PDB file of C-alpha atoms in Angstrom:
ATOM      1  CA  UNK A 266       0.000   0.000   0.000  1.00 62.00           C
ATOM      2  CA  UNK A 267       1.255   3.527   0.331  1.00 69.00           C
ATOM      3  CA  UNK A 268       3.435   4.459   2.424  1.00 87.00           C
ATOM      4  CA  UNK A 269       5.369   8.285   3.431  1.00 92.00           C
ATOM      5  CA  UNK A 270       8.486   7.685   5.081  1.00 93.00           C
ATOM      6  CA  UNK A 271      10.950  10.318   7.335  1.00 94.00           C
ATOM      7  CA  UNK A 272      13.014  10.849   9.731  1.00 89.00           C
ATOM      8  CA  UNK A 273      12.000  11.506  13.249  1.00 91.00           C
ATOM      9  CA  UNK A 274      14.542  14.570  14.136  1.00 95.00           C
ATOM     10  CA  UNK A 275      16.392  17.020  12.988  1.00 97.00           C
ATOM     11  CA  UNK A 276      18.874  19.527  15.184  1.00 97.00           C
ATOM     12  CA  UNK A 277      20.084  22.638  13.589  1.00 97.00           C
ATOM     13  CA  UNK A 278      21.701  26.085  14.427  1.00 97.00           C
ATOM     14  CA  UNK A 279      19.727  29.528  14.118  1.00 97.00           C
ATOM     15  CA  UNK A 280      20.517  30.799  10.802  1.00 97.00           C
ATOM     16  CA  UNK A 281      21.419  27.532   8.995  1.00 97.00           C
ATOM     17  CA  UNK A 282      19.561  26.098   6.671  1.00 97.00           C
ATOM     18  CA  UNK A 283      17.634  23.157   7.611  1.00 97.00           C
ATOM     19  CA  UNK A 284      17.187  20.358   4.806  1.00 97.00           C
ATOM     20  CA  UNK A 285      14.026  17.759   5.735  1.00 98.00           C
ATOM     21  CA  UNK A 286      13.640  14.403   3.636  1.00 97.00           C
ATOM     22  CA  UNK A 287      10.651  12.305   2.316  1.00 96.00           C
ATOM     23  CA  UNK A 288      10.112   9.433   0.698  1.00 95.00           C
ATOM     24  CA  UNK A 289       6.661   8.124  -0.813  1.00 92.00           C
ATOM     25  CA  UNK A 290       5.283   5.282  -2.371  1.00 87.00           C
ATOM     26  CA  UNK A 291       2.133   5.927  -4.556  1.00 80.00           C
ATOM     27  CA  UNK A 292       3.909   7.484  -8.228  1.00 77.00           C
ATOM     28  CA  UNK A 293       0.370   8.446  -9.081  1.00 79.00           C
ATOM     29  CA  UNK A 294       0.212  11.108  -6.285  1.00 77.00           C
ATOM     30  CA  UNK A 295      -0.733  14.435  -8.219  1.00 81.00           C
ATOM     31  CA  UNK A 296       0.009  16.690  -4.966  1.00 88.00           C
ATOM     32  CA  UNK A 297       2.544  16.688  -2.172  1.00 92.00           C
ATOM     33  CA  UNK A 298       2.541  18.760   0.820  1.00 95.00           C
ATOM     34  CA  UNK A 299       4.550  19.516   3.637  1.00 97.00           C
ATOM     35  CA  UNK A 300       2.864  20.606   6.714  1.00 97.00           C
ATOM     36  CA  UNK A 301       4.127  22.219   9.986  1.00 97.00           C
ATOM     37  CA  UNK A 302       2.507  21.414  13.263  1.00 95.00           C
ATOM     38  CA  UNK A 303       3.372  23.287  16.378  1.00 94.00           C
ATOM     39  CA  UNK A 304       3.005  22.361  20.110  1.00 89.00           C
ATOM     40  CA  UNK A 305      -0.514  21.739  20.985  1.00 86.00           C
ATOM     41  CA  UNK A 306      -2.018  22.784  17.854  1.00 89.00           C
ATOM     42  CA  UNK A 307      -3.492  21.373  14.488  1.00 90.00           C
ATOM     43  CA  UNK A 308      -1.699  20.658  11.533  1.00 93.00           C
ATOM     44  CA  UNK A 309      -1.379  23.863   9.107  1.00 94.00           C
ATOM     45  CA  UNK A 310      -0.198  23.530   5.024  1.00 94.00           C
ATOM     46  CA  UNK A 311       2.908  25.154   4.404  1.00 95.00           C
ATOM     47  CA  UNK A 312       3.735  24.247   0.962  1.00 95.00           C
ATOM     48  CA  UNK A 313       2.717  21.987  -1.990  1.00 93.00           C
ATOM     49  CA  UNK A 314       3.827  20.780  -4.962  1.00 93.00           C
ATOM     50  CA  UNK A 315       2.636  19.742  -8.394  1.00 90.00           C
ATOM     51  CA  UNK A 316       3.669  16.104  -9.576  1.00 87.00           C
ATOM     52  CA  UNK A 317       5.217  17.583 -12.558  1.00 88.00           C
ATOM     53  CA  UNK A 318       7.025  20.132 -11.257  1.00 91.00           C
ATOM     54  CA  UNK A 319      10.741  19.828 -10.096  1.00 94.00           C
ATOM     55  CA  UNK A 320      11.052  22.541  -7.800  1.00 96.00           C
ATOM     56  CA  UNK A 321       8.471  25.012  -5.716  1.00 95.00           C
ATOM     57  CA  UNK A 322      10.138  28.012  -4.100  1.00 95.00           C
ATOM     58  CA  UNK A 323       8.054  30.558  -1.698  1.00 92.00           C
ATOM     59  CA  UNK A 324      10.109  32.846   0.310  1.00 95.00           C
ATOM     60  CA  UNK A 325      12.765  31.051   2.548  1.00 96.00           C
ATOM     61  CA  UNK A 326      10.873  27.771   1.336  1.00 97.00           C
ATOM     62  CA  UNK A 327      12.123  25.248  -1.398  1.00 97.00           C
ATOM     63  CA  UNK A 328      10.694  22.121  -2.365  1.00 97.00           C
ATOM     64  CA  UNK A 329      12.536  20.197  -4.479  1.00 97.00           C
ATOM     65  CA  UNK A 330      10.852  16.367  -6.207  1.00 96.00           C
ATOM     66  CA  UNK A 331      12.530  13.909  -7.692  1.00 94.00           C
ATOM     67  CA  UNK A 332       9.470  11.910  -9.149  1.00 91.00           C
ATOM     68  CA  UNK A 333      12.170   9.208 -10.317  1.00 91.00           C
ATOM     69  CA  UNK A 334      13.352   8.233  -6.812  1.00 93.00           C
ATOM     70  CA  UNK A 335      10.047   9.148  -5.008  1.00 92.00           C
ATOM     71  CA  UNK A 336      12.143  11.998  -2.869  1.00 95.00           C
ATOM     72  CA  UNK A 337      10.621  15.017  -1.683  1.00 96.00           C
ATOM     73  CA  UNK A 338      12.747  17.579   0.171  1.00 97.00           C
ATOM     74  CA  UNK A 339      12.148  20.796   2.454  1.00 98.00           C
ATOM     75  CA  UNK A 340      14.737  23.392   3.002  1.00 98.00           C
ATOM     76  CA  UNK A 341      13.640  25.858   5.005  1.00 97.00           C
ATOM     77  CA  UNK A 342      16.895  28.695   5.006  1.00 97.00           C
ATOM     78  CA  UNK A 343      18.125  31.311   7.587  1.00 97.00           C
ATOM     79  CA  UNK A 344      16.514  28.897   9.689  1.00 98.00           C
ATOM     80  CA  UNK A 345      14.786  31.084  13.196  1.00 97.00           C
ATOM     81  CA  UNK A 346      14.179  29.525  16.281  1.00 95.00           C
ATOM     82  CA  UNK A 347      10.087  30.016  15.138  1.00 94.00           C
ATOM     83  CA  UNK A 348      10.614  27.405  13.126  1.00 96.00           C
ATOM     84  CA  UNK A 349      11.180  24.746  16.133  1.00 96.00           C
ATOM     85  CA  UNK A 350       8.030  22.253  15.019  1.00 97.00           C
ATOM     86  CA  UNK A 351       6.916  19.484  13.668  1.00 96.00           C
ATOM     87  CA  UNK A 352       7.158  18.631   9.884  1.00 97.00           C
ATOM     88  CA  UNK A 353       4.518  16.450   8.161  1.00 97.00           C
ATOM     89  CA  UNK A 354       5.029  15.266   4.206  1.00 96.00           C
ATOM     90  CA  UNK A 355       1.972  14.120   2.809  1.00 94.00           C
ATOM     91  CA  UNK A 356       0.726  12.412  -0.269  1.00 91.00           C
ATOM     92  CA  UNK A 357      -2.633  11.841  -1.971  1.00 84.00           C
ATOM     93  CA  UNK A 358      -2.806   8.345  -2.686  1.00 74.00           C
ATOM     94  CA  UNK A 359      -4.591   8.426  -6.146  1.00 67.00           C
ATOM     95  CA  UNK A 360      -4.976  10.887  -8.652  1.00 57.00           C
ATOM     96  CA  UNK A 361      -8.433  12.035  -7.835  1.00 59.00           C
ATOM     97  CA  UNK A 362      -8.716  14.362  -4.739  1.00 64.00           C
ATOM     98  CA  UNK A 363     -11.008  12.319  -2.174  1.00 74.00           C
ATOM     99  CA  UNK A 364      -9.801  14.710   0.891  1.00 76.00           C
ATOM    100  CA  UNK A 365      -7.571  11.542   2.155  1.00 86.00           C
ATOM    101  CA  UNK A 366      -3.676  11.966   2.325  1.00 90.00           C
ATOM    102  CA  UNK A 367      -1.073   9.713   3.467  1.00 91.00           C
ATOM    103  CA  UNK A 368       1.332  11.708   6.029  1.00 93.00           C
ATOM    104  CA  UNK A 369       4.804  10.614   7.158  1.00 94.00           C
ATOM    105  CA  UNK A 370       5.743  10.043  10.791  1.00 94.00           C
ATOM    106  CA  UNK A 371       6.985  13.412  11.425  1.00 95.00           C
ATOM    107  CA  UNK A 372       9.929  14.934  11.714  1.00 96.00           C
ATOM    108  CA  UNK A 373      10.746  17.412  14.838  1.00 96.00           C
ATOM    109  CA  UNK A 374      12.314  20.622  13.367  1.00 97.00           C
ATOM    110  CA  UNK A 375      15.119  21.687  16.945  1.00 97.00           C
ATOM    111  CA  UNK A 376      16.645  24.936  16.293  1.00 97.00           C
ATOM    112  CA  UNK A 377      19.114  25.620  18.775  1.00 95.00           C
ATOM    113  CA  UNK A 378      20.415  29.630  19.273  1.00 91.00           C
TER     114      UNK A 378
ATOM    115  CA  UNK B 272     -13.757  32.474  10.200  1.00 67.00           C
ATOM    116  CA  UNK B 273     -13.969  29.239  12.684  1.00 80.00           C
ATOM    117  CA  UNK B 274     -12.242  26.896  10.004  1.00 94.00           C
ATOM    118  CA  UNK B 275     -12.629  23.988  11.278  1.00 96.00           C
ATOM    119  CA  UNK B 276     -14.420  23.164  15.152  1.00 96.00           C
ATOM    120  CA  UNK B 277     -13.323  20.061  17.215  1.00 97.00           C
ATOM    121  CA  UNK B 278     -14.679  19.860  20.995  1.00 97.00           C
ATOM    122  CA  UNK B 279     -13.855  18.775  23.801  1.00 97.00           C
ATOM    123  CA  UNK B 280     -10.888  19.839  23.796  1.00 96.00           C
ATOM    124  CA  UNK B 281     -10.017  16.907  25.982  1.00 97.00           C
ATOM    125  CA  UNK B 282     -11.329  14.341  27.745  1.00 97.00           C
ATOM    126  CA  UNK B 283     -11.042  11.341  30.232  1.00 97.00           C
ATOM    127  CA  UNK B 284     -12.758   7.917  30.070  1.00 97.00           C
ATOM    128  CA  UNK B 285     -12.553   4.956  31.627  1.00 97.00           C
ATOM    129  CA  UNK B 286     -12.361   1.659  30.073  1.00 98.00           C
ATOM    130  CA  UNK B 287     -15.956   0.549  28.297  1.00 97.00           C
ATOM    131  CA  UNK B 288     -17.545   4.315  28.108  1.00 97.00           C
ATOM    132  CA  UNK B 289     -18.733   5.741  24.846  1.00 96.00           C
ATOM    133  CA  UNK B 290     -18.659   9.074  23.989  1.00 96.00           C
ATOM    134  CA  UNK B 291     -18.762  11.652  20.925  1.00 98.00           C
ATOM    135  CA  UNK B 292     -15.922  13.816  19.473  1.00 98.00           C
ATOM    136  CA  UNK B 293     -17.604  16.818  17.467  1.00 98.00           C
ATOM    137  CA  UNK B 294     -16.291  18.498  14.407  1.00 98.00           C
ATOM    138  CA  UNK B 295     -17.909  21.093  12.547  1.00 98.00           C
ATOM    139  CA  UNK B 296     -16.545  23.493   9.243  1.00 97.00           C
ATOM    140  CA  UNK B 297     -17.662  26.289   8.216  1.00 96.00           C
ATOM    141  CA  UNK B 298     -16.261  26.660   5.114  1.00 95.00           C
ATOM    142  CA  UNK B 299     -19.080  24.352   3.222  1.00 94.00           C
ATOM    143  CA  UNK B 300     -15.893  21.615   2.426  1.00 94.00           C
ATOM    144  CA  UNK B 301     -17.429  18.529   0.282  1.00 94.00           C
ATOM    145  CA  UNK B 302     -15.034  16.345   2.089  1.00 95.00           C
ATOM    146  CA  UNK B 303     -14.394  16.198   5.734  1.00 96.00           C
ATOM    147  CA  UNK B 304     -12.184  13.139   7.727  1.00 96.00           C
ATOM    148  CA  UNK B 305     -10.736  12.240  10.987  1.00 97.00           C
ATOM    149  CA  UNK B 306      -7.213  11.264  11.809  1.00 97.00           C
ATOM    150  CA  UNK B 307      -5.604  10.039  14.745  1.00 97.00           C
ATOM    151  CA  UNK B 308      -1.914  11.223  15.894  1.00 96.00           C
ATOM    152  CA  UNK B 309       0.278   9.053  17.898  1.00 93.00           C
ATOM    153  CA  UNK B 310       4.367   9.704  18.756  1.00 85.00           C
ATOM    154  CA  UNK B 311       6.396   8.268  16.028  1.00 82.00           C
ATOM    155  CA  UNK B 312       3.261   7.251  13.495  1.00 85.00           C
ATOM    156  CA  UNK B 313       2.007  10.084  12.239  1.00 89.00           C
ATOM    157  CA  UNK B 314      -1.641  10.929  11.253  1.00 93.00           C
ATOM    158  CA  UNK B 315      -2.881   7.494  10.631  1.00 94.00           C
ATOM    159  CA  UNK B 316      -6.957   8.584   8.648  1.00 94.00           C
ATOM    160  CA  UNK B 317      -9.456   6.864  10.533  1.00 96.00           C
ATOM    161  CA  UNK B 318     -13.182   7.219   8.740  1.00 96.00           C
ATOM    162  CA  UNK B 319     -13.746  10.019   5.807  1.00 95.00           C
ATOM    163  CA  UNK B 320     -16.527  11.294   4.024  1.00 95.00           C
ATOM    164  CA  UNK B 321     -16.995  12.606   0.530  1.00 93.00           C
ATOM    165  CA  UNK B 322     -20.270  14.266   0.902  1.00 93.00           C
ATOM    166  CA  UNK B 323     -23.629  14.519   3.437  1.00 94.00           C
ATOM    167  CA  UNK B 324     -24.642  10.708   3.781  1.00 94.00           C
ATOM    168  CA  UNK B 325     -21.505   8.863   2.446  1.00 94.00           C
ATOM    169  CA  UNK B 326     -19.009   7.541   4.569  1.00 95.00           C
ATOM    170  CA  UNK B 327     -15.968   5.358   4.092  1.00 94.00           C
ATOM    171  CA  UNK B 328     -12.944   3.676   6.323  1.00 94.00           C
ATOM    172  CA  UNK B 329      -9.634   4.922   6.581  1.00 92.00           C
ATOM    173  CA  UNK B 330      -6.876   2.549   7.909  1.00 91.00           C
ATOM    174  CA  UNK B 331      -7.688   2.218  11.129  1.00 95.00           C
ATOM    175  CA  UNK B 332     -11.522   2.571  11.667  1.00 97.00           C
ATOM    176  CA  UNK B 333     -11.914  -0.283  14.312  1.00 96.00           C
ATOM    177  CA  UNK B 334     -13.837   0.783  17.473  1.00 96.00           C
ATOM    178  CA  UNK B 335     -14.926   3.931  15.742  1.00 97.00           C
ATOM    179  CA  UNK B 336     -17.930   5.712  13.944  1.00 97.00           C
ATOM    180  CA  UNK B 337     -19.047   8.173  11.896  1.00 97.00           C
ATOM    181  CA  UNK B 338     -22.116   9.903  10.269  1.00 96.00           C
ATOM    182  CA  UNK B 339     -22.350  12.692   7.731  1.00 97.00           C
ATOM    183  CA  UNK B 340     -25.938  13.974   7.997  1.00 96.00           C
ATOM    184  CA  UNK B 341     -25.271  17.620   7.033  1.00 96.00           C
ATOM    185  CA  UNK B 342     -21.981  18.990   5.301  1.00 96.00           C
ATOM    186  CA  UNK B 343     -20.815  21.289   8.141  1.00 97.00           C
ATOM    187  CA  UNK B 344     -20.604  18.079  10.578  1.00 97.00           C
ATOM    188  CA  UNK B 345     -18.940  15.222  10.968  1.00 98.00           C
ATOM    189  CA  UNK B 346     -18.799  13.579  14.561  1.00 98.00           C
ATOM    190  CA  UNK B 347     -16.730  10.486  15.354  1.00 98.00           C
ATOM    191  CA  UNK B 348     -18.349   8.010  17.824  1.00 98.00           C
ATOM    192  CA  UNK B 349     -15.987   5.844  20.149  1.00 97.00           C
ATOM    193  CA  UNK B 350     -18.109   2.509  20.747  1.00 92.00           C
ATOM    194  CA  UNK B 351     -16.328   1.092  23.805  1.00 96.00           C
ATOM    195  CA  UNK B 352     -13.466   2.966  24.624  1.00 96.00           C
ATOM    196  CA  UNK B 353     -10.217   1.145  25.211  1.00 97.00           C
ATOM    197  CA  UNK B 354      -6.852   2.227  26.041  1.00 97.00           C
ATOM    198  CA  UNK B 355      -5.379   1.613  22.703  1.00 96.00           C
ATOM    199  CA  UNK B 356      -7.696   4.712  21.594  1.00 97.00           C
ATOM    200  CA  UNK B 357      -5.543   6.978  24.015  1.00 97.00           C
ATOM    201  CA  UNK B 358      -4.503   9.725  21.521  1.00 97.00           C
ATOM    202  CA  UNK B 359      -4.707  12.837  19.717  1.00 97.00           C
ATOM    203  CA  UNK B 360      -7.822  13.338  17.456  1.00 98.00           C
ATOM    204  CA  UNK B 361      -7.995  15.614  14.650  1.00 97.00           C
ATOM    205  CA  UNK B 362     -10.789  16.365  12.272  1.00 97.00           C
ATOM    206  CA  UNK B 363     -10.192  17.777   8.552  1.00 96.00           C
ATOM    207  CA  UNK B 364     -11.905  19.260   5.830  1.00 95.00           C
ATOM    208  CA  UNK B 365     -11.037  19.894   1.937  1.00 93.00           C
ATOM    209  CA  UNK B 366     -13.238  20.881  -1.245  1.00 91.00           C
ATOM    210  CA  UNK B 367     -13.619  19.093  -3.701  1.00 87.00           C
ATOM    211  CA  UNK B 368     -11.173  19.875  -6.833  1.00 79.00           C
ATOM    212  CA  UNK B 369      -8.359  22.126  -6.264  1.00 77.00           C
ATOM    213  CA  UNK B 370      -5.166  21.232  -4.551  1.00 83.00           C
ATOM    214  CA  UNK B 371      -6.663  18.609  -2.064  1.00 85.00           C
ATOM    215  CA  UNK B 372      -5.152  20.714   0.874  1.00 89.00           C
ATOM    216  CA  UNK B 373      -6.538  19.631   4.800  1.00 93.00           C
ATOM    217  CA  UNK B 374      -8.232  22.233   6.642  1.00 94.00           C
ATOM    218  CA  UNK B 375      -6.973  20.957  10.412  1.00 94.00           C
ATOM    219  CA  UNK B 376      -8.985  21.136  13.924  1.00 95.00           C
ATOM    220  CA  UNK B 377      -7.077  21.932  16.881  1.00 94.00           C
ATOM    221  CA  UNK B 378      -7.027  18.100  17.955  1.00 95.00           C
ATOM    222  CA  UNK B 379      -8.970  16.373  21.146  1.00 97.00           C
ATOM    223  CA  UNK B 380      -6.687  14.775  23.240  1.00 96.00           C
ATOM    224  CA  UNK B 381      -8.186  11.432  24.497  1.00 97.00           C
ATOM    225  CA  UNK B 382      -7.184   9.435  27.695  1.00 97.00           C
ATOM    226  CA  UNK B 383      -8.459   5.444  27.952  1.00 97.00           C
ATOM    227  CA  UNK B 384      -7.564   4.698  31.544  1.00 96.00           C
TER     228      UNK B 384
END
């Protein structure tokens, strides 16, 4: 079935830039997503990206997909201790938008001053 | 705008109790679903619906239900609460076409003793 794999943590300094993997499963997934979740609250979008695009930049935001090796990335630069959360990549499994997405496990964002 | 409602906030229950977790949009979202968050796993989809009066299960629906009588809500029903149900809860919402993007509650944190 499909499956949305990262890793669990990630420590950086304030000011670097922080680099956040994913892998996914389903190829036909026609949106990808990265979400940012902070303490005690819901789940918020930060960024998509079209299946046929290679990269999606907004602001201090890049997403880079590599549709080959089923990689999505997140850098997030000048990283700011604001930015301490966690970071959910997400796939629709099918083509067709049902309102169901596949998210990966998470990965907490530390940002150390 | 309220987005996207979830109460309680949280809650207690012993072992065997039933209760209701409420979620209501505003936003008149076709599709609306429920997710539950535990450490390491993600947001693992539980029960989703595609419209007032269809329902369908997610990956882990056991001990839980749903109804969709109107489009603004979308209440999940625990059966017989057990403590393997201890977790975060959130409700979601998304229209139909467009980017697929989740529309997040604030979460109900459920304790099973």
């Amino acid at each position: 079935g499909e499956d949305v794999e990262q890793s669990l943590f990630l420590s950086v300094r304030e000011g670097d830039s922080s680099v956040i993997n994913c892998t996914y499963t389903d190829s036909s997934s026609t949106y990808l997503y990265w979400y940012k979740q902070e303490p005690g609250a819901g789940l918020q979008l930060l960024t998509y990206i079209f299946s046929n695009m290679d990269m999606k930049q907004d602001q201090r935001l890049t997403v880079l997909l590599n549709k080959k090796d089923k990689h999505l990335s997140l850098r997030i630069a000048d990283t700011q201790t604001g930015d301490s959360a966690i970071y959910f990549c997400a796939e629709s499994p099918s083509s067709s938008n049902t309102g169901k997405l596949i998210f990966g496990q998470g990965t907490t964002l530390q940002v150390k001053p | 705008n309220a987005g996207v409602t979830q109460t309680p906030k949280f809650q207690v229950l012993k072992t065997g109790q039933s209760m209701t977790l409420q979620c209501a949009q505003d936003m008149n979202h076709e599709y609306m679903s429920w997710y539950r968050q535990d450490p390491g796993m993600g947001l693992r989809l539980i029960h989703y619906s595609v419209g007032a009066g269809i329902t369908d299960q997610g990956e882990v629906p056991n001990g839980y239900n749903v109804s969709r009588s109107t489009t603004e809500d979308f209440p999940l029903r625990l059966l017989s609460a057990a403590p393997s149900q201890t977790s975060v809860y959130f409700c979601a919402s998304s229209a139909a076409g467009g980017t697929g993007e989740l529309f997040f509650g604030e979460g109900s944190r459920l304790t099973v003793l």
